[in-house]
Short mmCIF file of C-alpha atoms in Angstrom, two decimals:
data_model
loop_
_atom_site.label_atom_id
_atom_site.label_comp_id
_atom_site.label_asym_id
_atom_site.label_seq_id
_atom_site.Cartn_x
_atom_site.Cartn_y
_atom_site.Cartn_z
CA MET A 168 -22.27 -5.28 32.64
CA LYS A 169 -20.27 -6.92 29.85
CA SER A 170 -16.89 -5.41 28.96
CA LEU A 171 -16.52 -4.01 25.48
CA GLU A 172 -14.03 -6.84 24.59
CA LYS A 173 -16.54 -9.45 25.74
CA VAL A 174 -19.23 -7.79 23.65
CA ILE A 175 -16.90 -7.96 20.58
CA THR A 176 -15.85 -11.62 21.14
CA ASP A 177 -19.54 -12.63 21.62
CA LEU A 178 -20.52 -10.80 18.40
CA LEU A 179 -17.55 -12.39 16.52
CA GLN A 180 -18.76 -15.88 17.47
CA THR A 181 -22.01 -15.42 15.59
CA SER A 182 -20.60 -13.13 12.89
CA SER A 183 -20.81 -13.96 9.20
CA LEU A 184 -17.07 -13.21 8.75
CA PRO A 185 -14.72 -16.02 7.63
CA GLU A 186 -12.71 -17.67 10.41
CA PHE A 187 -9.37 -16.00 9.48
CA TYR A 188 -10.92 -12.47 9.84
CA LYS A 189 -12.17 -13.50 13.31
CA THR A 190 -8.73 -14.71 14.29
CA VAL A 191 -7.10 -11.41 13.20
CA LEU A 192 -9.76 -9.29 14.90
CA ILE A 193 -9.43 -11.18 18.21
CA ASN A 194 -5.69 -10.81 18.14
CA MET A 195 -6.03 -7.08 17.47
CA LEU A 196 -8.19 -6.44 20.50
CA PRO A 197 -5.43 -5.91 23.14
CA SER A 198 -3.70 -3.31 20.99
CA ILE A 199 -6.55 -1.12 19.67
CA SER A 200 -8.00 1.90 21.26
CA LYS A 201 -11.44 2.15 22.94
CA LEU A 202 -12.70 4.20 20.01
CA GLN A 203 -11.59 1.52 17.53
CA LYS A 204 -13.23 -1.18 19.66
CA GLU A 205 -16.46 0.82 19.58
CA GLU A 206 -16.18 1.06 15.76
CA LEU A 207 -15.59 -2.63 15.59
CA ALA A 208 -18.47 -3.53 17.97
CA LEU A 209 -20.93 -1.40 15.95
CA MET A 210 -19.82 -2.98 12.69
CA LEU A 211 -20.31 -6.41 14.09
CA ALA A 212 -23.62 -5.54 15.70
CA ARG A 213 -24.90 -4.15 12.38
CA ASP A 214 -23.85 -7.40 10.72
CA GLN A 215 -25.58 -9.50 13.39
CA ALA A 216 -28.84 -7.33 13.11
CA LYS A 217 -28.84 -7.72 9.34
CA GLN A 218 -28.31 -11.48 9.47
CA SER A 219 -31.06 -11.96 12.06
CA GLU A 220 -33.38 -9.74 10.03
CA ILE A 221 -32.67 -11.94 6.98
CA ASN A 222 -33.19 -15.14 9.03
CA GLN A 223 -36.47 -13.89 10.44
CA ARG A 224 -37.77 -13.00 6.99
CA GLY A 225 -36.70 -16.49 5.83
CA GLU A 226 -38.55 -18.02 8.77
CA GLU A 227 -41.74 -16.08 7.78
CA ILE A 228 -41.44 -17.03 4.11
CA CYS A 229 -40.96 -20.70 5.05
CA LYS A 230 -44.03 -20.60 7.44
CA TYR A 231 -46.08 -19.22 4.56
CA TYR A 232 -45.10 -21.95 2.16
CA GLU A 233 -45.30 -24.68 4.82
CA THR A 234 -48.91 -23.71 5.43
CA LEU A 235 -49.59 -24.00 1.69
CA ALA A 236 -47.75 -27.38 1.55
CA TYR A 237 -49.82 -28.62 4.52
CA ARG A 238 -53.06 -27.63 2.89
CA LEU A 239 -51.96 -29.13 -0.47
CA GLU A 240 -51.20 -32.46 1.30
CA ASN A 241 -54.57 -32.49 3.02
CA ASP A 242 -56.99 -31.30 0.45
CA PRO A 243 -55.69 -29.58 -2.69
CA ASN A 244 -59.17 -28.92 -3.95
CA GLU A 245 -60.12 -27.19 -0.76
CA LEU A 246 -57.00 -25.03 -0.99
CA PHE A 247 -57.65 -23.95 -4.55
CA THR A 248 -61.35 -23.34 -3.93
CA SER A 249 -60.60 -21.16 -0.89
CA MET A 250 -57.76 -19.52 -2.71
CA THR A 251 -60.06 -18.47 -5.50
CA ARG A 252 -62.51 -17.16 -2.86
CA GLU A 253 -59.87 -15.61 -0.72
CA GLU A 254 -57.25 -14.73 -3.34
CA GLY A 255 -56.77 -11.54 -1.36
CA ASN A 256 -55.96 -13.54 1.81
CA VAL A 257 -52.84 -15.04 0.35
CA LYS A 258 -51.66 -11.60 -0.55
CA THR A 259 -52.73 -10.28 2.82
CA SER A 260 -50.71 -13.01 4.47
CA LYS A 261 -47.59 -12.01 2.57
CA THR A 262 -48.19 -8.36 3.31
CA LYS A 263 -48.58 -9.24 6.99
CA ASP A 264 -45.25 -11.08 6.85
CA ALA A 265 -43.60 -8.08 5.19
CA SER A 266 -44.96 -5.81 7.93
CA LYS A 267 -43.71 -8.13 10.61
CA ALA A 268 -40.19 -8.16 9.00
CA SER A 269 -40.31 -4.37 8.83
CA LEU A 270 -41.29 -4.18 12.57
CA SER A 271 -38.50 -6.64 13.40
CA SER A 272 -36.01 -4.47 11.43
CA MET A 273 -37.13 -1.40 13.41
CA LYS A 274 -36.67 -3.38 16.66
CA GLN A 275 -33.15 -4.29 15.59
CA LYS A 276 -32.38 -0.66 14.90
CA VAL A 277 -33.49 0.19 18.41
CA ASP A 278 -31.29 -2.65 19.80
CA LEU A 279 -28.37 -1.28 17.82
CA GLN A 280 -28.93 2.19 19.26
CA SER A 281 -28.98 0.67 22.76
CA LEU A 282 -25.68 -1.03 22.06
CA LYS A 283 -24.26 2.27 20.88
CA ASP A 284 -25.38 3.97 24.09
CA GLN A 285 -24.16 1.10 26.18
CA ILE A 286 -20.64 1.12 24.75
CA ARG A 287 -20.34 4.87 24.88
CA LYS A 288 -21.14 5.06 28.61
CA MET B 113 -61.90 -34.05 -23.04
CA GLY B 114 -58.41 -35.02 -21.91
CA ILE B 115 -56.57 -32.76 -19.51
CA GLU B 116 -53.17 -31.69 -20.65
CA THR B 117 -50.82 -32.20 -17.75
CA PRO B 118 -47.49 -30.36 -17.38
CA ASN B 119 -44.38 -32.54 -17.48
CA ASN B 120 -42.59 -33.69 -14.34
CA SER B 121 -42.22 -31.84 -11.10
CA PRO B 122 -39.29 -29.35 -11.56
CA GLU B 123 -35.97 -30.44 -10.15
CA GLN B 124 -34.29 -28.36 -7.47
CA PRO B 125 -32.19 -25.67 -9.12
CA SER B 126 -28.43 -26.01 -8.49
CA SER B 127 -28.31 -22.74 -6.54
CA PHE B 128 -30.93 -24.31 -4.27
CA LEU B 129 -28.71 -27.29 -3.65
CA SER B 130 -25.54 -25.47 -2.66
CA GLY B 131 -27.26 -23.53 0.12
CA SER B 132 -24.14 -21.98 1.56
CA LEU B 133 -25.43 -18.38 1.72
CA ILE B 134 -28.05 -18.76 4.36
CA PRO B 135 -28.01 -20.74 7.65
CA LYS B 136 -28.25 -24.55 7.24
CA TRP B 137 -31.53 -24.79 9.20
CA LEU B 138 -33.18 -22.27 6.86
CA HIS B 139 -31.86 -23.89 3.70
CA GLU B 140 -33.16 -27.31 5.03
CA ARG B 141 -36.59 -25.80 5.47
CA PHE B 142 -36.63 -24.48 1.95
CA THR B 143 -35.51 -27.80 0.49
CA GLY B 144 -38.09 -29.53 2.68
CA ILE B 145 -40.89 -27.39 1.23
CA TRP B 146 -39.65 -28.01 -2.33
CA GLY B 147 -39.89 -31.78 -1.55
CA ARG B 148 -43.44 -31.42 -0.25
CA PHE B 149 -44.53 -29.39 -3.31
CA SER B 150 -42.91 -32.06 -5.50
CA LYS B 151 -44.94 -34.82 -3.81
CA ALA B 152 -48.12 -32.79 -4.15
CA PHE B 153 -47.34 -32.19 -7.78
CA ASP B 154 -46.89 -35.96 -8.43
CA LYS B 155 -50.12 -36.68 -6.63
CA ALA B 156 -51.96 -34.06 -8.70
CA LYS B 157 -50.46 -35.50 -11.85
CA GLU B 158 -51.96 -38.89 -11.04
CA LEU B 159 -55.34 -37.25 -10.65
CA LYS B 160 -54.77 -35.42 -13.98
CA ASP B 161 -55.90 -32.16 -12.44
CA GLY B 162 -54.33 -29.55 -14.71
CA GLY B 163 -55.61 -26.60 -12.66
CA VAL B 164 -53.93 -27.90 -9.49
CA LEU B 165 -50.76 -28.65 -11.35
CA SER B 166 -50.59 -25.18 -12.80
CA LYS B 167 -51.10 -23.61 -9.36
CA ILE B 168 -48.34 -25.82 -7.85
CA GLY B 169 -46.11 -24.73 -10.68
CA THR B 170 -46.75 -21.11 -9.61
CA PHE B 171 -45.83 -22.08 -6.00
CA PHE B 172 -42.50 -23.53 -7.15
CA SER B 173 -41.62 -20.45 -9.07
CA GLU B 174 -42.63 -18.11 -6.14
CA LEU B 175 -40.76 -20.24 -3.65
CA PHE B 176 -37.59 -20.20 -5.71
CA GLY B 177 -37.97 -16.41 -6.31
CA ASP B 178 -38.22 -15.77 -2.56
CA TYR B 179 -35.27 -18.10 -1.89
CA GLN B 180 -33.14 -16.30 -4.44
CA GLY B 181 -34.07 -12.91 -3.04
CA LEU B 182 -33.11 -13.98 0.43
CA THR B 183 -29.74 -15.54 -0.56
CA LYS B 184 -28.87 -12.50 -2.67
CA GLU B 185 -29.57 -10.19 0.22
CA SER B 186 -27.58 -12.42 2.59
CA ALA B 187 -24.58 -12.55 0.22
CA GLU B 188 -24.60 -8.75 -0.19
CA ALA B 189 -24.77 -8.27 3.58
CA LYS B 190 -21.83 -10.69 4.13
CA GLU B 191 -19.80 -9.02 1.48
CA LYS B 192 -20.46 -5.59 2.96
CA THR B 193 -19.32 -6.74 6.42
CA ALA B 194 -16.22 -8.47 4.99
CA LYS B 195 -15.30 -5.24 3.14
CA GLU B 196 -15.71 -3.20 6.26
CA ALA B 197 -13.66 -5.69 8.25
CA THR B 198 -10.94 -5.67 5.56
CA GLU B 199 -10.73 -1.90 5.78
CA PHE B 200 -10.63 -2.00 9.58
CA ILE B 201 -7.84 -4.65 9.61
CA ASN B 202 -5.78 -2.85 6.94
CA LYS B 203 -6.11 0.42 8.82
CA ASN B 204 -5.58 -0.76 12.39
CA ALA B 205 -3.73 -4.12 12.50
CA THR B 206 -0.07 -4.23 13.44
CA PRO B 207 2.40 -6.70 11.88
CA ASP B 208 2.40 -8.49 15.27
CA ASP B 209 -1.40 -9.06 15.16
CA VAL B 210 -1.19 -10.42 11.59
CA THR B 211 1.91 -12.58 12.30
CA LYS B 212 0.24 -14.12 15.29
CA SER B 213 -2.95 -14.83 13.43
CA LEU B 214 -1.13 -16.39 10.44
CA LYS B 215 0.86 -18.59 12.80
CA GLU B 216 -2.32 -19.72 14.62
CA SER B 217 -4.08 -20.48 11.38
CA MET B 218 -1.10 -22.34 9.80
CA VAL B 219 0.10 -24.32 12.85
CA GLY B 220 -2.94 -24.66 15.10
CA ASN B 221 -2.07 -26.26 18.44
CA LYS B 222 0.83 -28.39 17.10
CA GLN B 223 3.95 -28.39 19.28
CA LEU B 224 6.92 -27.16 17.31
CA SER B 225 10.66 -27.78 17.53
CA PRO B 226 12.85 -24.63 17.89
CA GLU B 227 13.86 -24.85 14.25
CA GLU B 228 10.28 -25.17 13.12
CA GLN B 229 9.28 -22.24 15.34
CA THR B 230 12.00 -20.09 13.81
CA SER B 231 10.91 -20.90 10.27
CA VAL B 232 7.21 -20.29 10.99
CA ASP B 233 8.07 -16.98 12.66
CA MET B 234 10.18 -15.95 9.73
CA PHE B 235 7.68 -16.70 6.98
CA SER B 236 4.71 -15.33 8.95
CA ARG B 237 6.55 -12.08 9.75
CA ILE B 238 7.56 -11.52 6.10
CA ALA B 239 3.97 -12.30 4.89
CA SER B 240 2.42 -9.94 7.42
CA ASN B 241 4.85 -7.16 6.38
CA THR B 242 4.00 -7.76 2.70
CA TRP B 243 0.26 -7.67 3.49
CA LEU B 244 0.39 -4.46 5.59
CA ASN B 245 3.20 -2.50 3.90
CA ALA B 246 2.66 -3.13 0.18
CA PRO B 247 1.34 -0.21 -1.91
CA GLU B 248 -1.69 -2.38 -2.75
CA LYS B 249 -4.23 -2.88 -0.02
CA TYR B 250 -4.92 -6.58 0.00
CA ASP B 251 -8.20 -8.14 0.69
CA VAL B 252 -8.02 -10.55 3.75
CA THR B 253 -9.62 -13.23 1.54
CA ILE B 254 -6.71 -12.87 -0.90
CA VAL B 255 -4.06 -13.21 1.81
CA THR B 256 -5.91 -16.16 3.26
CA ASN B 257 -6.14 -17.85 -0.06
CA SER B 258 -2.60 -17.13 -1.03
CA LEU B 259 -1.14 -18.39 2.27
CA LEU B 260 -3.59 -20.89 3.71
CA SER B 261 -5.38 -22.40 0.70
CA ASP B 262 -4.41 -25.89 -0.47
CA SER B 263 -5.31 -25.11 -4.07
CA PRO B 264 -2.98 -23.29 -6.46
CA GLY B 265 -5.36 -20.47 -6.79
CA VAL B 266 -8.75 -19.13 -5.86
CA LYS B 267 -11.68 -20.56 -7.80
CA PRO B 268 -12.49 -18.12 -10.63
CA SER B 269 -16.18 -18.32 -9.77
CA ASP B 270 -15.53 -17.33 -6.10
CA VAL B 271 -13.62 -14.12 -6.64
CA SER B 272 -13.60 -11.00 -8.75
CA LEU B 273 -10.99 -10.13 -11.35
CA ASP B 274 -9.55 -7.52 -9.00
CA GLN B 275 -9.16 -10.19 -6.30
CA LYS B 276 -7.40 -12.54 -8.78
CA LEU B 277 -5.00 -9.78 -9.78
CA SER B 278 -4.48 -8.93 -6.15
CA ALA B 279 -3.64 -12.64 -5.36
CA ALA B 280 -1.00 -12.74 -8.08
CA LYS B 281 0.53 -9.42 -6.95
CA PHE B 282 0.55 -10.53 -3.32
CA SER B 283 2.42 -13.76 -4.19
CA LEU B 284 5.01 -11.81 -6.35
CA ARG B 285 5.51 -9.13 -3.73
CA PHE B 286 5.90 -11.72 -1.06
CA SER B 287 8.69 -13.33 -3.02
CA VAL B 288 10.46 -9.97 -3.37
CA ASP B 289 10.23 -9.39 0.38
CA LEU B 290 11.46 -12.85 1.13
CA LYS B 291 14.46 -12.40 -1.16
CA LYS B 292 15.25 -9.05 0.50
CA TYR B 293 15.08 -10.65 3.93
CA CYS B 294 17.36 -13.53 2.89
CA THR B 295 19.92 -11.10 1.32
CA THR B 296 19.94 -8.84 4.42
CA ASN B 297 20.39 -11.83 6.74
CA ASN B 298 22.90 -13.72 4.60
CA ILE B 299 20.53 -16.69 4.13
CA SER B 300 21.95 -18.93 1.34
CA VAL B 301 19.97 -21.11 -1.05
CA ASP B 302 20.75 -24.21 1.14
CA ASP B 303 19.68 -22.29 4.31
CA LEU B 304 16.39 -21.18 2.68
CA ALA B 305 15.70 -24.70 1.41
CA LYS B 306 16.14 -26.03 4.96
CA LYS B 307 13.83 -23.35 6.33
CA LEU B 308 11.27 -24.28 3.73
CA ASP B 309 11.59 -27.95 4.78
CA THR B 310 11.06 -27.09 8.47
CA PHE B 311 8.20 -24.70 7.59
CA GLU B 312 6.54 -27.51 5.60
CA SER B 313 6.78 -29.97 8.48
CA ALA B 314 5.63 -27.35 11.00
CA THR B 315 2.45 -26.32 9.20
CA SER B 316 0.14 -29.20 9.76
CA ASN B 317 -0.80 -29.50 6.12
CA GLY B 318 1.82 -27.26 4.38
CA LYS B 319 -1.03 -25.70 2.43
CA GLY B 320 0.55 -22.32 1.60
CA LEU B 321 3.81 -23.87 0.46
CA LYS B 322 2.04 -26.60 -1.43
CA ALA B 323 0.08 -23.92 -3.34
CA LEU B 324 3.23 -21.94 -4.09
CA LYS B 325 5.03 -25.05 -5.38
CA LEU B 326 2.10 -26.05 -7.53
CA ARG B 327 2.00 -22.53 -8.93
CA ILE B 328 5.66 -22.64 -9.86
CA LYS B 329 5.24 -26.08 -11.47
CA LEU B 330 2.30 -24.73 -13.45
CA LEU B 331 4.23 -21.66 -14.51
CA PHE B 332 6.94 -23.73 -16.23
CA ASN B 333 4.96 -26.68 -17.57
CA ALA B 334 3.04 -27.23 -20.77
CA LYS B 335 0.37 -24.84 -19.62
CA SER B 336 2.96 -22.06 -19.20
CA PHE B 337 1.35 -18.62 -19.73
CA SER B 338 -2.04 -20.33 -20.09
CA THR B 339 -4.93 -19.73 -17.78
CA SER B 340 -3.52 -22.23 -15.33
CA SER B 341 -0.33 -20.30 -14.62
CA VAL B 342 -0.31 -17.79 -11.84
CA ILE B 343 -0.29 -14.92 -14.29
CA GLY B 344 -2.86 -16.49 -16.62
CA GLU B 345 -5.05 -17.21 -13.60
CA ALA B 346 -4.89 -13.55 -12.65
CA LEU B 347 -5.53 -12.31 -16.12
CA SER B 348 -8.45 -14.38 -17.25
CA GLY B 349 -11.23 -12.10 -18.27
CA ASN B 350 -9.04 -9.03 -18.49
CA THR B 351 -8.87 -8.47 -22.23
CA GLY B 352 -6.49 -5.50 -22.19
CA THR B 353 -3.93 -7.22 -20.05
CA LEU B 354 -4.48 -10.53 -21.84
CA MET B 355 -3.57 -8.85 -25.16
CA LYS B 356 -0.34 -7.51 -23.58
CA LEU B 357 0.34 -11.03 -22.33
CA ASN B 358 -0.28 -12.55 -25.71
CA ARG B 359 2.14 -10.05 -27.31
CA LEU B 360 4.71 -11.05 -24.70
CA LYS B 361 3.97 -14.73 -25.23
CA SER B 362 4.53 -14.35 -29.02
CA GLN B 363 7.99 -13.03 -28.31
CA VAL B 364 8.98 -15.77 -25.81
CA PRO B 365 9.95 -19.17 -27.18
CA VAL B 366 7.33 -21.00 -25.15
CA ASP B 367 7.82 -24.29 -27.00
CA LYS B 368 11.53 -24.34 -26.23
CA ILE B 369 10.79 -23.62 -22.55
CA LYS B 370 8.15 -26.35 -22.49
CA ASP B 371 10.39 -29.05 -23.98
CA GLY B 372 13.40 -28.06 -21.85
CA THR B 373 15.71 -26.90 -24.70
CA ALA B 374 15.60 -23.19 -23.85
CA THR B 375 18.88 -21.44 -23.22
CA LYS B 376 19.59 -18.34 -21.11
CA SER B 377 18.97 -15.96 -24.01
CA ASP B 378 15.46 -17.42 -24.43
CA PHE B 379 14.53 -16.03 -21.04
CA SER B 380 16.02 -12.59 -21.62
CA LEU B 381 12.69 -10.96 -22.48
CA ILE B 382 10.81 -12.09 -19.39
CA LEU B 383 13.77 -12.03 -16.93
CA PRO B 384 16.24 -9.44 -18.44
CA ASN B 385 17.96 -8.43 -15.19
CA THR B 386 18.31 -12.02 -14.03
CA ILE B 387 19.80 -13.13 -17.37
CA SER B 388 22.33 -10.31 -17.37
CA ASN B 389 23.89 -11.87 -14.25
CA ASP B 390 25.64 -14.98 -15.52
CA SER B 391 25.72 -17.08 -12.39
CA ALA B 392 22.03 -16.21 -11.51
CA ALA B 393 21.02 -16.94 -15.08
CA THR B 394 22.66 -20.38 -15.03
CA ALA B 395 21.07 -21.27 -11.66
CA VAL B 396 17.56 -20.14 -12.81
CA VAL B 397 17.65 -21.72 -16.24
CA ASP B 398 19.03 -25.05 -14.88
CA THR B 399 16.36 -25.10 -12.20
CA ILE B 400 13.55 -24.42 -14.66
CA LYS B 401 14.85 -27.26 -16.90
CA SER B 402 15.04 -29.58 -13.84
CA ILE B 403 11.45 -28.65 -12.81
CA ILE B 404 10.23 -29.35 -16.37
CA SER B 405 11.97 -32.74 -16.55
CA LYS B 406 11.04 -33.87 -12.98
CA LYS B 407 7.52 -32.45 -13.25
CA SER B 408 7.81 -31.46 -9.57
CA VAL B 409 9.28 -28.65 -7.48
CA SER B 410 11.56 -29.30 -4.50
CA ASN B 411 12.21 -26.80 -1.73
CA LYS B 412 15.78 -26.49 -3.10
CA ASP B 413 14.33 -25.51 -6.54
CA LEU B 414 12.05 -23.00 -4.87
CA ALA B 415 14.92 -21.46 -2.84
CA THR B 416 17.12 -21.29 -5.94
CA LEU B 417 14.47 -19.45 -7.94
CA LEU B 418 13.50 -17.10 -5.10
CA LEU B 419 17.13 -16.10 -4.45
CA ASN B 420 18.33 -15.89 -8.03
CA ILE B 421 15.51 -14.23 -9.88
CA ASP B 422 16.25 -10.52 -9.82
CA GLY B 423 13.75 -8.55 -7.75
CA ARG B 424 13.47 -5.91 -10.52
CA ASP B 425 12.12 -8.61 -12.92
CA ILE B 426 9.43 -9.48 -10.44
CA GLU B 427 8.60 -5.82 -9.90
CA LYS B 428 8.17 -5.51 -13.69
CA LEU B 429 5.64 -8.36 -13.51
CA ILE B 430 3.74 -6.58 -10.75
CA THR B 431 3.60 -3.44 -12.82
CA PHE B 432 2.52 -5.52 -15.80
CA LEU B 433 -0.38 -6.82 -13.73
CA SER B 434 -1.36 -3.35 -12.41
#
């Protein structure tokens, strides 16, 4: 099992924080209490979960538009005929993406809870 | 019947081009899609198919809306984390943690001579004490910009007014702490100038010092008290404080300061305590005149100003900015 310090340094590597914050936080590690380390680990894990949720949503948005671009490049008339026919499908696709993002957000919350349980053991 | 075609394919908005708020790979995918839509638009334009063009126009606008939503959310999330980290650092960091981090950031892996090491230790220690012990709680971004940035100030578009004021207050309070340290440890103007020289050679790029010297030069040049000076920079946008500054400016013979003909009494309004001490007043006024005529600031000039300007005058400026 990873030590709490290792968890923090790993989280810091992928964190959205500017470099100088990371340097200060790494240098603080030897002198702060276990409770403060837990607080820091949770803060960084929340940041990571949020960033990956945003990235995943971005991925889904891109996939949606890439499909449209592909269809436009192949046969725009087909795309617009089918869009008129299946106007709802475009909306359904976006709704589906939103549901996927929401599911992924729930999964990240569960992961965060596991991390909390892990570091409090 | 002719088909009315929209004009050209829309250009990528500038916020789309900067792309610093989301990961590079994601930004590249968005710009890639924009390019593909643009090609499809041009093709549809050749075919003069107004219906298709109008639909692609809708795609562009939806794509940009989604991109903006995503970058806004990402920026807010980053800001929230940085705020939490700032609070955590201000609450739990020791001066040793901050000193070590400043040294690492300023020097990197460079091997230092004993003299350089002493200077870096001294300036880093004073800066970390200023950061952690001042009544104001500084944002880490502000300390980073004030000490490690190679520009004289933070870009107005990058920071809030509070941050700009905080940057100015941090620089002023750091100079008070540096003066106190030098007085306690009997460090003369020549000693401090030498320490500044070794600090400059030790820090791989001398960024913090370069920024400080540039600020001082700006403070006493033709743009004195303008938006380019350290104070003006901090005040831009703050109408109330700007009015106070304008009142002060109207009472200070700015033109005489600018053309180098100012005498000690001309500085009495902005530096009353310094001017009441004759030897300090002579040193400060001569140095300001020298900076104006040379259009540059040496480490000796900096040391003379830091050690001769009365700390109470600087405190007054900090209060003025608060």
